[in-house]
XYZ file of N, CA and C in Angstrom:
372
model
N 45.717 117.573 131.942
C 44.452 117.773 132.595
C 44.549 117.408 134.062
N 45.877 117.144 134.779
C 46.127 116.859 135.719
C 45.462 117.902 136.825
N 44.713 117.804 137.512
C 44.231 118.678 138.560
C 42.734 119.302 138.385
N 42.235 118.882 137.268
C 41.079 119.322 136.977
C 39.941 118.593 137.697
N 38.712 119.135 137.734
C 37.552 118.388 137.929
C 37.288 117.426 137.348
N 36.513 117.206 137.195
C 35.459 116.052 136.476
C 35.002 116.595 135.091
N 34.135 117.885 135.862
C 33.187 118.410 134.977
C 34.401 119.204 133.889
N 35.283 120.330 134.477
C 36.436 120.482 133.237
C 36.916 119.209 132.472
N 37.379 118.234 132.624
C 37.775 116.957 132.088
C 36.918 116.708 131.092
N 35.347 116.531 131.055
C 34.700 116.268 130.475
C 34.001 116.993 129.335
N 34.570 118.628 130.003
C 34.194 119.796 129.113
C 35.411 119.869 127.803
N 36.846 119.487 128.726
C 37.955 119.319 127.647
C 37.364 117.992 126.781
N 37.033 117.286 127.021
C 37.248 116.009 126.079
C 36.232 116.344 124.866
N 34.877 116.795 125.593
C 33.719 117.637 124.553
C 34.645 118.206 123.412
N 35.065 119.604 123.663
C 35.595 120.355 122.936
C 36.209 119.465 122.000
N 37.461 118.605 122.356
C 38.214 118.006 121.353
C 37.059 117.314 120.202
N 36.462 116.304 120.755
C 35.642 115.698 120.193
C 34.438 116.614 119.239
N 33.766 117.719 119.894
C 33.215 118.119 118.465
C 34.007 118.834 117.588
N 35.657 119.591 118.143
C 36.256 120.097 117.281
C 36.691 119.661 116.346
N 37.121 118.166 116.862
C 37.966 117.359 115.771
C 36.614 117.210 114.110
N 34.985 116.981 114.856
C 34.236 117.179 113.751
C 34.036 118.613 113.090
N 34.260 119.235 113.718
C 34.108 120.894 113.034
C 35.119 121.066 112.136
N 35.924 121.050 112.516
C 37.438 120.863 111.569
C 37.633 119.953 110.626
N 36.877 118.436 110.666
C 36.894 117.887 109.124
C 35.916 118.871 108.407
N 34.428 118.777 108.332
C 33.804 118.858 107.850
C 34.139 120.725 107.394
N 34.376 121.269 107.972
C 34.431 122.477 107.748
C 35.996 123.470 107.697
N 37.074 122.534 107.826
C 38.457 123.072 107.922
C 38.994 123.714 109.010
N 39.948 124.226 109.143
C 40.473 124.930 110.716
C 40.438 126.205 110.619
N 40.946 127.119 109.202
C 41.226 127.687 109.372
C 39.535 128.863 108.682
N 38.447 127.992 108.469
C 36.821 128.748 108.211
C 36.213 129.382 109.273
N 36.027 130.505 109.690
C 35.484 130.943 110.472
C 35.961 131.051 111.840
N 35.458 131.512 112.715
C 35.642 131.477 113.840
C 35.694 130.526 114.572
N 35.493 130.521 116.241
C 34.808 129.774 117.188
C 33.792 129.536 117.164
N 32.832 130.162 116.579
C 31.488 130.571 117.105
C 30.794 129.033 116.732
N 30.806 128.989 115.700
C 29.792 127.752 115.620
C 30.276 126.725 116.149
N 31.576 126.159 116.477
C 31.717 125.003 117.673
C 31.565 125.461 119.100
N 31.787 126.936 119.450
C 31.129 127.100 120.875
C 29.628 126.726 120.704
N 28.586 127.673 119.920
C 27.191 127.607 119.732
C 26.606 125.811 119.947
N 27.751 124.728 119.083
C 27.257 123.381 119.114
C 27.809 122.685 120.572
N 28.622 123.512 121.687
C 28.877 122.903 122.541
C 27.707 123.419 123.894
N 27.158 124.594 123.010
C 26.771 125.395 124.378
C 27.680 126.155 125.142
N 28.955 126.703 124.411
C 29.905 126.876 125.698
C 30.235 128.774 124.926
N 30.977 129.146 125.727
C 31.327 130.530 125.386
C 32.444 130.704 125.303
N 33.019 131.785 124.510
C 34.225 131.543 123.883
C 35.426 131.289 125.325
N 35.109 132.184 126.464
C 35.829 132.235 127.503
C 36.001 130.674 128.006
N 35.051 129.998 127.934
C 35.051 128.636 128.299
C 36.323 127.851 127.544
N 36.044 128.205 125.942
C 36.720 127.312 124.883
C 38.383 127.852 125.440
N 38.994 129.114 125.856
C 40.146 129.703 125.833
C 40.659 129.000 127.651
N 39.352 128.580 128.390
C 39.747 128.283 129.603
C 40.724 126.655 129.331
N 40.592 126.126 128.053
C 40.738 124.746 128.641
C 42.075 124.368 127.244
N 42.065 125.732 126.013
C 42.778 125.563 124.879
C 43.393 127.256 124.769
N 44.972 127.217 124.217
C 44.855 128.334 123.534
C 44.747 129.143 122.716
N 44.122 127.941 121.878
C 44.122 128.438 120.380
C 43.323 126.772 119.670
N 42.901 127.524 118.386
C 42.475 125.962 117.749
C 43.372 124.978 117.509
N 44.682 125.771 117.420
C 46.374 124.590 117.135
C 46.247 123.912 117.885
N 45.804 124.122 119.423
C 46.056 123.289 120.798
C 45.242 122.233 120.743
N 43.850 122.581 120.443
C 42.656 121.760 120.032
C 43.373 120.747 118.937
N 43.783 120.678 118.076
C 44.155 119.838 116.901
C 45.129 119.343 117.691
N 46.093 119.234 118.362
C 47.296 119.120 118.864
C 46.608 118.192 119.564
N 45.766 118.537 120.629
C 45.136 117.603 121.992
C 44.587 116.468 120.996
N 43.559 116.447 119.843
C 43.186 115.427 119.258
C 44.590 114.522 118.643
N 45.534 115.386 117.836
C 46.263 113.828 117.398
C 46.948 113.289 118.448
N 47.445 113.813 119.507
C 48.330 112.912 120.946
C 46.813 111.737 120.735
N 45.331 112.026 120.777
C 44.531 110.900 121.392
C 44.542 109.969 120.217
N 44.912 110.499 118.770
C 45.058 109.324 118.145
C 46.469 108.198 117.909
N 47.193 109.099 118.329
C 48.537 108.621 119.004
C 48.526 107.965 119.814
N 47.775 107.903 120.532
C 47.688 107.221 121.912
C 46.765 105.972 121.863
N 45.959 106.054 120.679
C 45.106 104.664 120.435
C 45.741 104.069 119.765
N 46.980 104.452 118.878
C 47.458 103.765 118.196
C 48.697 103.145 118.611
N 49.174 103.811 119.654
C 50.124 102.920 120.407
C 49.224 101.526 121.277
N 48.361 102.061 121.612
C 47.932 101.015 122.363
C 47.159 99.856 121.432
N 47.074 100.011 120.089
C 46.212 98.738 119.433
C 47.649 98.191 118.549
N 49.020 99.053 117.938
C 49.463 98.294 117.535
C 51.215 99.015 117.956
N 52.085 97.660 117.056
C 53.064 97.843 117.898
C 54.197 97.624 116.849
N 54.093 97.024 115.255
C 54.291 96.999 114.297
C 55.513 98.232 113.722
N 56.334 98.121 113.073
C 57.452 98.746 112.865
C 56.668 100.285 111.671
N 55.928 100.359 110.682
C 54.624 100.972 109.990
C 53.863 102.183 111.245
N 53.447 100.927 112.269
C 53.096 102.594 113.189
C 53.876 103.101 113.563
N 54.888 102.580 114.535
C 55.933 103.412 115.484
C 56.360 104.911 114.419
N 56.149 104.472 112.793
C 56.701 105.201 111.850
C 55.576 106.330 111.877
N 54.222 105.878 111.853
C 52.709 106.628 111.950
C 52.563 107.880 112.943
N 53.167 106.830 114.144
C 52.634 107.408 115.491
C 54.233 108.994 115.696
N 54.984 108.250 114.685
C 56.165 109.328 114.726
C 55.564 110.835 114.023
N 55.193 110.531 112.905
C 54.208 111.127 111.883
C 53.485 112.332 112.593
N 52.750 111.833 113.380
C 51.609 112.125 113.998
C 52.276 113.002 115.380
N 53.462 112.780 116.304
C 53.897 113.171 116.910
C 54.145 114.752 115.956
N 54.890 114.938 115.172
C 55.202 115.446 114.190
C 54.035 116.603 113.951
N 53.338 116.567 113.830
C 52.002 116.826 113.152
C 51.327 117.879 114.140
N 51.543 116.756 115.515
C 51.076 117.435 117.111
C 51.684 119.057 117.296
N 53.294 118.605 117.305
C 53.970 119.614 117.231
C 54.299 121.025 116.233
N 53.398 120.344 115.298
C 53.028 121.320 113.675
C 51.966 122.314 114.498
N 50.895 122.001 114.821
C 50.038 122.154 115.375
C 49.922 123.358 116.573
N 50.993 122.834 117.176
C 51.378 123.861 118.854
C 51.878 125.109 117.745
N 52.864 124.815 116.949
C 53.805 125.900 116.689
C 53.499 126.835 115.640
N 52.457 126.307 114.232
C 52.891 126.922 113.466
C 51.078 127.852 113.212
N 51.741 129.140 112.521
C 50.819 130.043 112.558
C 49.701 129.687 111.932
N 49.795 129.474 110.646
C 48.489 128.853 109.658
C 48.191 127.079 110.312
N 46.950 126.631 110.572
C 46.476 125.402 110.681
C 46.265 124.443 109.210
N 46.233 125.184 108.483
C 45.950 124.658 106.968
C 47.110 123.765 106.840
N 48.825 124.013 107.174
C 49.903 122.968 106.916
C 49.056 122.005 107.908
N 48.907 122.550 109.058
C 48.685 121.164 109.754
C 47.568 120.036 109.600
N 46.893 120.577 108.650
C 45.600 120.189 108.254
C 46.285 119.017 107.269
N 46.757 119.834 106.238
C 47.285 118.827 104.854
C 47.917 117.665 105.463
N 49.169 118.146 106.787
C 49.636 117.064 107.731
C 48.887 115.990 107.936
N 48.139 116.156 108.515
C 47.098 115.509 109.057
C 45.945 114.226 108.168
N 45.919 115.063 106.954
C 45.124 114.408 105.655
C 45.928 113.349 105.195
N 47.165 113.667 104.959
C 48.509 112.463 104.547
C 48.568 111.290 105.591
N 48.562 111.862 106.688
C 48.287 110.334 107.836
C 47.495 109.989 107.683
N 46.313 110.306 107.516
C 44.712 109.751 107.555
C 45.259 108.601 106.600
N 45.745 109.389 105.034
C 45.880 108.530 103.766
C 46.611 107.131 103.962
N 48.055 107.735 105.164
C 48.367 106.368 105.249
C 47.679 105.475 106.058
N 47.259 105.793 107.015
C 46.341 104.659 107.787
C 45.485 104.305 107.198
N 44.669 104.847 106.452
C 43.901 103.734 105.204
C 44.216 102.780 104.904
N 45.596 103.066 103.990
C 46.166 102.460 103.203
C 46.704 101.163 103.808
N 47.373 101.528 105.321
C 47.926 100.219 106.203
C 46.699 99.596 106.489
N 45.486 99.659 106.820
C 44.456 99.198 107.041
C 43.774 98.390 105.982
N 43.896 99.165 104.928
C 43.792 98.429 103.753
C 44.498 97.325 103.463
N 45.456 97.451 103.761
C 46.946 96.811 103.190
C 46.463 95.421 104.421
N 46.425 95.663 105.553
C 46.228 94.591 106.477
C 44.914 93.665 106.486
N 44.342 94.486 105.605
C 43.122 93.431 105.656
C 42.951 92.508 104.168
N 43.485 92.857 103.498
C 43.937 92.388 102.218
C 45.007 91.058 102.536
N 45.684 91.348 103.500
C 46.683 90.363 103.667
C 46.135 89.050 104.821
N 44.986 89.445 105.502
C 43.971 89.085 106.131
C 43.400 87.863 105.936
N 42.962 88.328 104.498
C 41.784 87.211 103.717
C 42.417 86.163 103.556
């Protein structure tokens, strides 16, 4: 996003952020654009100005969960996560159907539960 405005910056971060909800609740590969342009207000030309595809969109969201997760932990489990997830990013850029990258994606969720789980259990 190097060189952008403000207002693009903020239009990219939008997009990710309601996409990443459009895409749980409703999958990647259901429908069109239309109803996450319609909930952004934006037009499809907008959505193609800042992504090139919904892969890119999924791609831009896990680097940001990659990127929170480098920065909260540092543990031998993430580096393994955040590898995962690198993984996943690159599923994402490349591959034609979003649905692998989806299932990808569902399996990390599972393990970060589970480490979360696991850490707070060990917590008490």
């Amino acid at each position: 996003m190097h060189g952008l405005s403000d207002h693009n910056v903020q239009t990219h971060q939008r997009i990710v952020k309601e996409a990443s909800v459009h895409f749980r609740r409703d999958g990647i590969d259901t429908g069109g654009l239309q109803p996450l342009m319609k909930a952004l207000n934006l037009t499809h030309g907008g959505f193609y100005t800042h992504f090139k595809s919904k892969g890119a969109v999924l791609g831009a969201r896990l680097q940001q969960v990659e990127t929170a997760l480098r920065i909260e932990n540092d543990d031998e489990q993430s580096v393994v996560l955040m590898s995962t997830l690198a993984g996943a990013r690159a599923l994402a850029r490349s591959v034609e159907s979003a649905q692998l990258a989806t299932r990808l994606l569902n399996g990390v969720r599972a393990s970060l539960k589970k480490q979360i789980s696991a850490g707070e259990k060990a917590g008490q």
